[in-house]
Short mmCIF file of C-alpha atoms in Angstrom, two decimals:
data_model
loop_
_atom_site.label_atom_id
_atom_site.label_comp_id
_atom_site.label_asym_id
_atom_site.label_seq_id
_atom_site.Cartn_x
_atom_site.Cartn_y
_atom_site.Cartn_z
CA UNK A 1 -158.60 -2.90 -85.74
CA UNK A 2 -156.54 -1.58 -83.03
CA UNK A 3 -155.01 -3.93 -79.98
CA UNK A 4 -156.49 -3.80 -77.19
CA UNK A 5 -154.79 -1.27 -74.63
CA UNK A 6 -153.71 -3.32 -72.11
CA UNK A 7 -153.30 -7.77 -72.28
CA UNK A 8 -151.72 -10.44 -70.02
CA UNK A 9 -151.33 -13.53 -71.78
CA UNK A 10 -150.62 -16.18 -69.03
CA UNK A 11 -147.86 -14.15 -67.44
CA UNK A 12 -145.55 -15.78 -64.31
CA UNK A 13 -143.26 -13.37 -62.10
CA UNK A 14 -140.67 -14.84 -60.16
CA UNK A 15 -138.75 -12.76 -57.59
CA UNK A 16 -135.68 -14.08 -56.40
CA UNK A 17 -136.14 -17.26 -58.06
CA UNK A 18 -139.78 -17.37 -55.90
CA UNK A 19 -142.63 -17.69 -57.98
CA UNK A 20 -144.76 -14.66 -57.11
CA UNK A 21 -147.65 -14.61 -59.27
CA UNK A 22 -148.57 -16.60 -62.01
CA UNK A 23 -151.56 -17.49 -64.86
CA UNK A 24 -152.19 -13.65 -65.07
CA UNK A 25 -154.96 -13.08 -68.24
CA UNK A 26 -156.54 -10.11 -68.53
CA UNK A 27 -157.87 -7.64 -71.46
CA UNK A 28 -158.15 -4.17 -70.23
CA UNK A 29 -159.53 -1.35 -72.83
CA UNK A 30 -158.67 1.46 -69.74
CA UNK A 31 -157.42 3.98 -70.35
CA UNK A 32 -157.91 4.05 -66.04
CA UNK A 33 -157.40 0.32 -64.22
CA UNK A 34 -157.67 -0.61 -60.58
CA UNK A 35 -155.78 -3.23 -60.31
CA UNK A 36 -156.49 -4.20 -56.40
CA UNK A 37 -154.32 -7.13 -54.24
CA UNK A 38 -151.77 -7.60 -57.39
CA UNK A 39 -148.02 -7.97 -55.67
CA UNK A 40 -145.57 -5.24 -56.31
CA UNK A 41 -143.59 -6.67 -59.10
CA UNK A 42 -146.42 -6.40 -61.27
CA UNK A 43 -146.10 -3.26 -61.23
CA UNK A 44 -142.13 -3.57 -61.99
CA UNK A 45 -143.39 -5.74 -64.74
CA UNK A 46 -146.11 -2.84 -66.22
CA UNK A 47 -143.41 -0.24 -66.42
CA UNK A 48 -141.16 -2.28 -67.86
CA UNK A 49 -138.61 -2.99 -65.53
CA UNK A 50 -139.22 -6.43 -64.13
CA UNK A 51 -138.42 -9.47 -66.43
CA UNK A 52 -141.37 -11.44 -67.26
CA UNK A 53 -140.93 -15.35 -66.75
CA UNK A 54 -143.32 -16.41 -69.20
CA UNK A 55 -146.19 -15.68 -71.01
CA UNK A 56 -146.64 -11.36 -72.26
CA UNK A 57 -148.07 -8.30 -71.24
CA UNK A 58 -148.73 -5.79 -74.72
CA UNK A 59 -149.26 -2.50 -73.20
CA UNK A 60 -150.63 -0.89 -76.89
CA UNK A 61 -149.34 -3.53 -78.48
CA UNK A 62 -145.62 -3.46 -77.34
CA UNK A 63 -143.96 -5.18 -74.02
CA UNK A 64 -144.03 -2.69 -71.86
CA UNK A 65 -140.20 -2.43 -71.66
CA UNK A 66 -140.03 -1.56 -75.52
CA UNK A 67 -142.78 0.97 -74.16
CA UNK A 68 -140.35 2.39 -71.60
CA UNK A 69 -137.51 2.40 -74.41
CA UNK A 70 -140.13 4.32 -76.26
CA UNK A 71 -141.13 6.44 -73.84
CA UNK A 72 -145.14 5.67 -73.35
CA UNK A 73 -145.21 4.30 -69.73
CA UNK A 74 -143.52 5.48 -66.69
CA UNK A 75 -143.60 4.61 -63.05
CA UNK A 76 -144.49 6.00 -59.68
CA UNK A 77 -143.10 3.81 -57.77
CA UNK A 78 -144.07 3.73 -53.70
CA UNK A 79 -140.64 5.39 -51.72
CA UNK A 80 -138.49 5.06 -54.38
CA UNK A 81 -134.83 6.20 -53.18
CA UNK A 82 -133.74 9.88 -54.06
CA UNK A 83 -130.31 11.27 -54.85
CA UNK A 84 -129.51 12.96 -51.71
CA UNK A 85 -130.21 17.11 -51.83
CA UNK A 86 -132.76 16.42 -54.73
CA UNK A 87 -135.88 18.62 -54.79
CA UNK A 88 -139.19 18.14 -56.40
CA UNK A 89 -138.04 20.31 -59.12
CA UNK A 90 -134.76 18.72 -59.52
CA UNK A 91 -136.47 15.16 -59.93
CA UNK A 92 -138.58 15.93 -62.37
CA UNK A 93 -136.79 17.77 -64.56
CA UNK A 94 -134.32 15.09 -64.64
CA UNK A 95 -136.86 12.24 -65.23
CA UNK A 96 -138.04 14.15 -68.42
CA UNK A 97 -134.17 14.54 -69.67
CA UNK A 98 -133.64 10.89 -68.94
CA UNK A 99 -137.12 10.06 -71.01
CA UNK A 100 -135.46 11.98 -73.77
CA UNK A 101 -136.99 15.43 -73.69
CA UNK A 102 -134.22 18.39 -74.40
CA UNK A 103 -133.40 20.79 -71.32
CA UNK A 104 -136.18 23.27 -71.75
CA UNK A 105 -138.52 20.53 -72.74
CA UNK A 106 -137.51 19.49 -68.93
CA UNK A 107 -137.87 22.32 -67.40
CA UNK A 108 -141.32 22.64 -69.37
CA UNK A 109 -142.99 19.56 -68.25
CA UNK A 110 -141.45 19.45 -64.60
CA UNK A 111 -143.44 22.85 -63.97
CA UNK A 112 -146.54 21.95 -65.22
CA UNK A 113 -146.48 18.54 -63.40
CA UNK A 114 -145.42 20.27 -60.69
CA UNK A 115 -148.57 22.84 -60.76
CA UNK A 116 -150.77 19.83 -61.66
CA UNK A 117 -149.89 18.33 -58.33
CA UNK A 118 -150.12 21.33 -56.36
CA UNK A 119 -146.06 21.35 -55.31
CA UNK A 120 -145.05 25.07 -55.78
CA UNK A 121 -144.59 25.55 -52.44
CA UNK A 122 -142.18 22.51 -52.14
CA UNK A 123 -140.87 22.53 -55.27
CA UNK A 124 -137.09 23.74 -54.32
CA UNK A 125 -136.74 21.88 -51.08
CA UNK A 126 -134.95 18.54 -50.19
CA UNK A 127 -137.15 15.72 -50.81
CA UNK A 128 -136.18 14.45 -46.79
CA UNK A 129 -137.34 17.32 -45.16
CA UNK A 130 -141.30 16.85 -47.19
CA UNK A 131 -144.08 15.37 -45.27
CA UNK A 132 -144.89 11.98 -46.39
CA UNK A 133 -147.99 13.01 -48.94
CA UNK A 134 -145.80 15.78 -50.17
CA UNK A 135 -142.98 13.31 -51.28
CA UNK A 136 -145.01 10.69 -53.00
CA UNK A 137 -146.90 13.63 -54.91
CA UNK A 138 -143.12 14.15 -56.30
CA UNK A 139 -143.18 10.96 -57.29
CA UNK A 140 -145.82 11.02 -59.08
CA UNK A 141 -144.58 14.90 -60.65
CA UNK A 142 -141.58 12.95 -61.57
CA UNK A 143 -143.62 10.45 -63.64
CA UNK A 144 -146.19 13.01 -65.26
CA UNK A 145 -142.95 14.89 -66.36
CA UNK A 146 -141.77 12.53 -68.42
CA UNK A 147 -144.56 12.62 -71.02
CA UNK A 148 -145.66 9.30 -71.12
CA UNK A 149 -149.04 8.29 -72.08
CA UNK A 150 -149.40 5.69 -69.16
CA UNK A 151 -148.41 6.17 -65.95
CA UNK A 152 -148.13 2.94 -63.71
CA UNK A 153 -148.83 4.08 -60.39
CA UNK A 154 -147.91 2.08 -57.09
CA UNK A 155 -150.10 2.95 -54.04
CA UNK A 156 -149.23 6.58 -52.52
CA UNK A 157 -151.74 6.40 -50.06
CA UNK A 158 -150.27 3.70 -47.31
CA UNK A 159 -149.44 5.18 -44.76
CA UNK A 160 -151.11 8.10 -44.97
CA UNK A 161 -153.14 10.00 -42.53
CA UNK A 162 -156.97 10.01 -43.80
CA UNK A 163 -156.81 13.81 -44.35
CA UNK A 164 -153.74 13.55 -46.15
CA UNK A 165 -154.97 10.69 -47.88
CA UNK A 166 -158.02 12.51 -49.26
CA UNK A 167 -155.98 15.46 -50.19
CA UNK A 168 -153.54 13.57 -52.14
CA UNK A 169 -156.23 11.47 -53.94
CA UNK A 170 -157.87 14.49 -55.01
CA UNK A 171 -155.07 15.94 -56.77
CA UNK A 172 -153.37 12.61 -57.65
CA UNK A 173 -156.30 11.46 -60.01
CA UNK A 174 -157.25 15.24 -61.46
CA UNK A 175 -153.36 15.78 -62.35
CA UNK A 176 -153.48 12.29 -63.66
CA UNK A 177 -156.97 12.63 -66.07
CA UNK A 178 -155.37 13.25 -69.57
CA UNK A 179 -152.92 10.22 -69.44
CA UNK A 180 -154.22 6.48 -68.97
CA UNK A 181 -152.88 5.07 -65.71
CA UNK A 182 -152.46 1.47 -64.22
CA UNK A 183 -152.70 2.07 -60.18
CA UNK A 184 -151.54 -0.91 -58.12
CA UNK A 185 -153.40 -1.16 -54.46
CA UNK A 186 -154.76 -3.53 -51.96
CA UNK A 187 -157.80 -1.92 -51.43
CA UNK A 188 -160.22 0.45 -53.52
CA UNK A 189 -162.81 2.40 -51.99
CA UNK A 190 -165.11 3.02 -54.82
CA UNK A 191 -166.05 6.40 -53.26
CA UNK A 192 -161.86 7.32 -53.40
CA UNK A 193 -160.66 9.99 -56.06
CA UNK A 194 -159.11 6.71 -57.83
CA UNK A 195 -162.43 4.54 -57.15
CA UNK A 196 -164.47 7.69 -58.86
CA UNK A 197 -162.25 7.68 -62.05
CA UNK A 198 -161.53 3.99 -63.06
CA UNK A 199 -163.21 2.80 -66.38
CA UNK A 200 -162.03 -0.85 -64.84
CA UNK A 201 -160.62 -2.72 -62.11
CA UNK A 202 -159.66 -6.46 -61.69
CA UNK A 203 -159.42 -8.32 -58.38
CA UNK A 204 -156.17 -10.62 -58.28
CA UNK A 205 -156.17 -13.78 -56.30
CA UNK A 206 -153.13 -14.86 -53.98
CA UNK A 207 -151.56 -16.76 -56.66
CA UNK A 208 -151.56 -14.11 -59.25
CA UNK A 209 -154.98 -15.71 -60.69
CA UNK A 210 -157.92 -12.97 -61.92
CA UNK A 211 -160.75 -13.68 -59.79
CA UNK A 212 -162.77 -10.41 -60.90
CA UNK A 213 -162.91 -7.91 -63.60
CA UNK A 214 -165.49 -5.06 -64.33
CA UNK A 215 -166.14 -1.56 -63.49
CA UNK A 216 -165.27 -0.73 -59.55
CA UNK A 217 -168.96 -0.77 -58.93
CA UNK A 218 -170.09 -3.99 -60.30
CA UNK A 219 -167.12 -5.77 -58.07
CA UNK A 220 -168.38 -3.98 -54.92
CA UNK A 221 -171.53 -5.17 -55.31
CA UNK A 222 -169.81 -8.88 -55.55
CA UNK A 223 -169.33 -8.63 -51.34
CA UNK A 224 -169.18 -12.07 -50.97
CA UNK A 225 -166.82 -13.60 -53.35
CA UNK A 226 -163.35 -14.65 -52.02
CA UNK A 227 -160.11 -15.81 -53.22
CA UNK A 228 -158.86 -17.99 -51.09
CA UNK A 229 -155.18 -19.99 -50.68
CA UNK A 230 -155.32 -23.13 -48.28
CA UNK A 231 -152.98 -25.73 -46.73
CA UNK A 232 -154.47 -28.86 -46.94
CA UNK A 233 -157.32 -31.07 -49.12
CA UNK A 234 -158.72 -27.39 -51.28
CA UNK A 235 -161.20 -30.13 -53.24
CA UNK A 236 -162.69 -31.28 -49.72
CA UNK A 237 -163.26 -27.49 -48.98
CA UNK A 238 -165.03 -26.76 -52.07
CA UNK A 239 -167.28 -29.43 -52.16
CA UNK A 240 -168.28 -29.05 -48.38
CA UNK A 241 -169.14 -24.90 -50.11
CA UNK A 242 -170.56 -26.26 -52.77
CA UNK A 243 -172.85 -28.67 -50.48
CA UNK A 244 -173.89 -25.03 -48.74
CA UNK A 245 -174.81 -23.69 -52.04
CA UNK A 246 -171.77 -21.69 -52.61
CA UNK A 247 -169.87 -21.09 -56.43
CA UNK A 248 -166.85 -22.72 -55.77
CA UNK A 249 -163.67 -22.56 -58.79
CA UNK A 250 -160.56 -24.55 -57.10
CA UNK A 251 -157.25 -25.33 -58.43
CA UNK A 252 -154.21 -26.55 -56.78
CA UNK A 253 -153.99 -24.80 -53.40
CA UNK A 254 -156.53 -21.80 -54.59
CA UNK A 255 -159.83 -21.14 -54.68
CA UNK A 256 -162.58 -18.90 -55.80
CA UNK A 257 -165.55 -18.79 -53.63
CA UNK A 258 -168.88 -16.85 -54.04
CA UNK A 259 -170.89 -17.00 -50.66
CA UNK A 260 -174.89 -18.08 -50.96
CA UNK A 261 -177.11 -16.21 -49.41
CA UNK A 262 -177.42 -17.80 -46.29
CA UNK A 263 -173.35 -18.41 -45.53
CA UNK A 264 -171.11 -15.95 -43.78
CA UNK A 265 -167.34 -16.38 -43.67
CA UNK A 266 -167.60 -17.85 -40.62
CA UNK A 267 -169.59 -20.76 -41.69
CA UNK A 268 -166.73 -20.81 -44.50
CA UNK A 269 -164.24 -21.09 -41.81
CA UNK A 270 -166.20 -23.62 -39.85
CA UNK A 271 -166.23 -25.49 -43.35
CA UNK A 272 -163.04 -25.59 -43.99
CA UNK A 273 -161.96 -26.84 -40.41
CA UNK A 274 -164.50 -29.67 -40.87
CA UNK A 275 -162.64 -30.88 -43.98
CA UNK A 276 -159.09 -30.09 -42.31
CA UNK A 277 -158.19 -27.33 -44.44
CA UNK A 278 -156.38 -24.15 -42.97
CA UNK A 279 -156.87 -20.93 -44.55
CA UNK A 280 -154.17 -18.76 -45.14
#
């Protein structure tokens, strides 16, 4: 039997000797995952780039930097840095050589990504002088050109004018339909191009915890569950939630709150000042 696309067995990222995120389990059969409020270096981690503390991710089975070695996952990365007088063309032919493909292989790939993400018309000039959208589609050119079969994908829509937003998202996710792809965000409309095509999505509390998992729909319709991180007594909090009727999951400074019916977030606030707990 096959291993499962994607796992995360109790991973911990540290960045700059800070732990970032940690206790990080998931199964993920893809081949399209949301994964919404993760922190950056996850990302990092997915393409292979970013050392792991402890624990594993198995991206098809192998870590996913003996997947970049190999050539299945690549990254789009949000403003990467660009050699100075690169082009659209330029970087993506260049990210297929340095995956391994020979130069007409390049050249090969870099045109079709560059048709799939509509570039033609930029495709000679300096990556500076591009608007915004224009760049990060380059980005993600760059990353389709290399041939991988999973494309880790870091937000290209902050920032972005709604129009341009839209526009991007469009082409983003049809240039992107024949590879599997991991895209990294803090928010996920389920009516956005990437909303439309993810098979699954998982919800990532401030510690790094999973505090949701399930097809982008399913979590919408979970409105009123919250992961929280506090300063103060977290067990005082959830029992004063729990005396309201709420599903309360705490650990250490964290916790996972489902709203009842009758409880807003401002009774969750007035809750937690009652038991002298700030929210952060």
């Amino acid at each position: 039997m096959p291993a499962p696309w994607l796992i995360a067995d109790n991973v911990r990222l540290d960045d700059r000797g800070t732990v970032v995120a940690e206790s990080i389990a998931f199964t993920s059969e893809g081949p399209h995952l949301a994964v919404i409020g993760g922190p950056s270096i996850l990302g990092r981690a997915l393409c292979g780039t970013a050392a792991i503390v402890r624990g594993s991710l198995r991206l098809r089975g192998k870590s996913p930097h003996a997947a970049l070695l190999a050539g299945e996952v690549a990254c789009a990365a949000l403003d990467p840095r660009f050699p100075e007088g690169w082009s659209p063309r330029t970087l993506a032919v260049w990210s297929a050589r340095l995956a391994g493909a020979s130069r007409v292989r390049a050249k090969a790939s870099a045109e079709q990504a560059l048709v799939k993400l509509q570039l033609q018309a930029f495709a000679n000039r300096p990556l500076p002088s591009l608007p915004l959208a224009a760049r990060r589609a380059a980005t993600l050119a760059a990353a389709l050109s290399t041939g991988a079969s999973t494309i880790v994908v870091d937000d290209p829509f902050v920032g972005l004018p709604d129009d341009a937003s839209r526009t991007l998202g469009r082409v983003a996710s049809a240039a992107l339909d024949d590879v599997a792809w991991i895209y990294l965000t803090g928010h996920l409309s389920i009516a956005s191009a990437f909303g439309v095509r993810a098979d699954d999505a998982l919800v990532m509390g401030p510690g790094g915890g999973v505090v949701a998992q399930g097809a982008p729909a399913e979590i919408a319709a979970k409105e009123r569950l919250y992961a929280l991180r506090v300063a103060g007594p977290a067990q005082a909090l959830a029992a004063r939630a729990r005396e309201r009727g709420a599903t309360v999951e705490a650990k250490d400074r964290e916790l996972r709150v489902e709203l009842a019916d009758n409880m807003t977030t401002t009774d969750l606030f007035s809750l937690a000042a009652e038991a002298s707990v700030t929210i952060i």
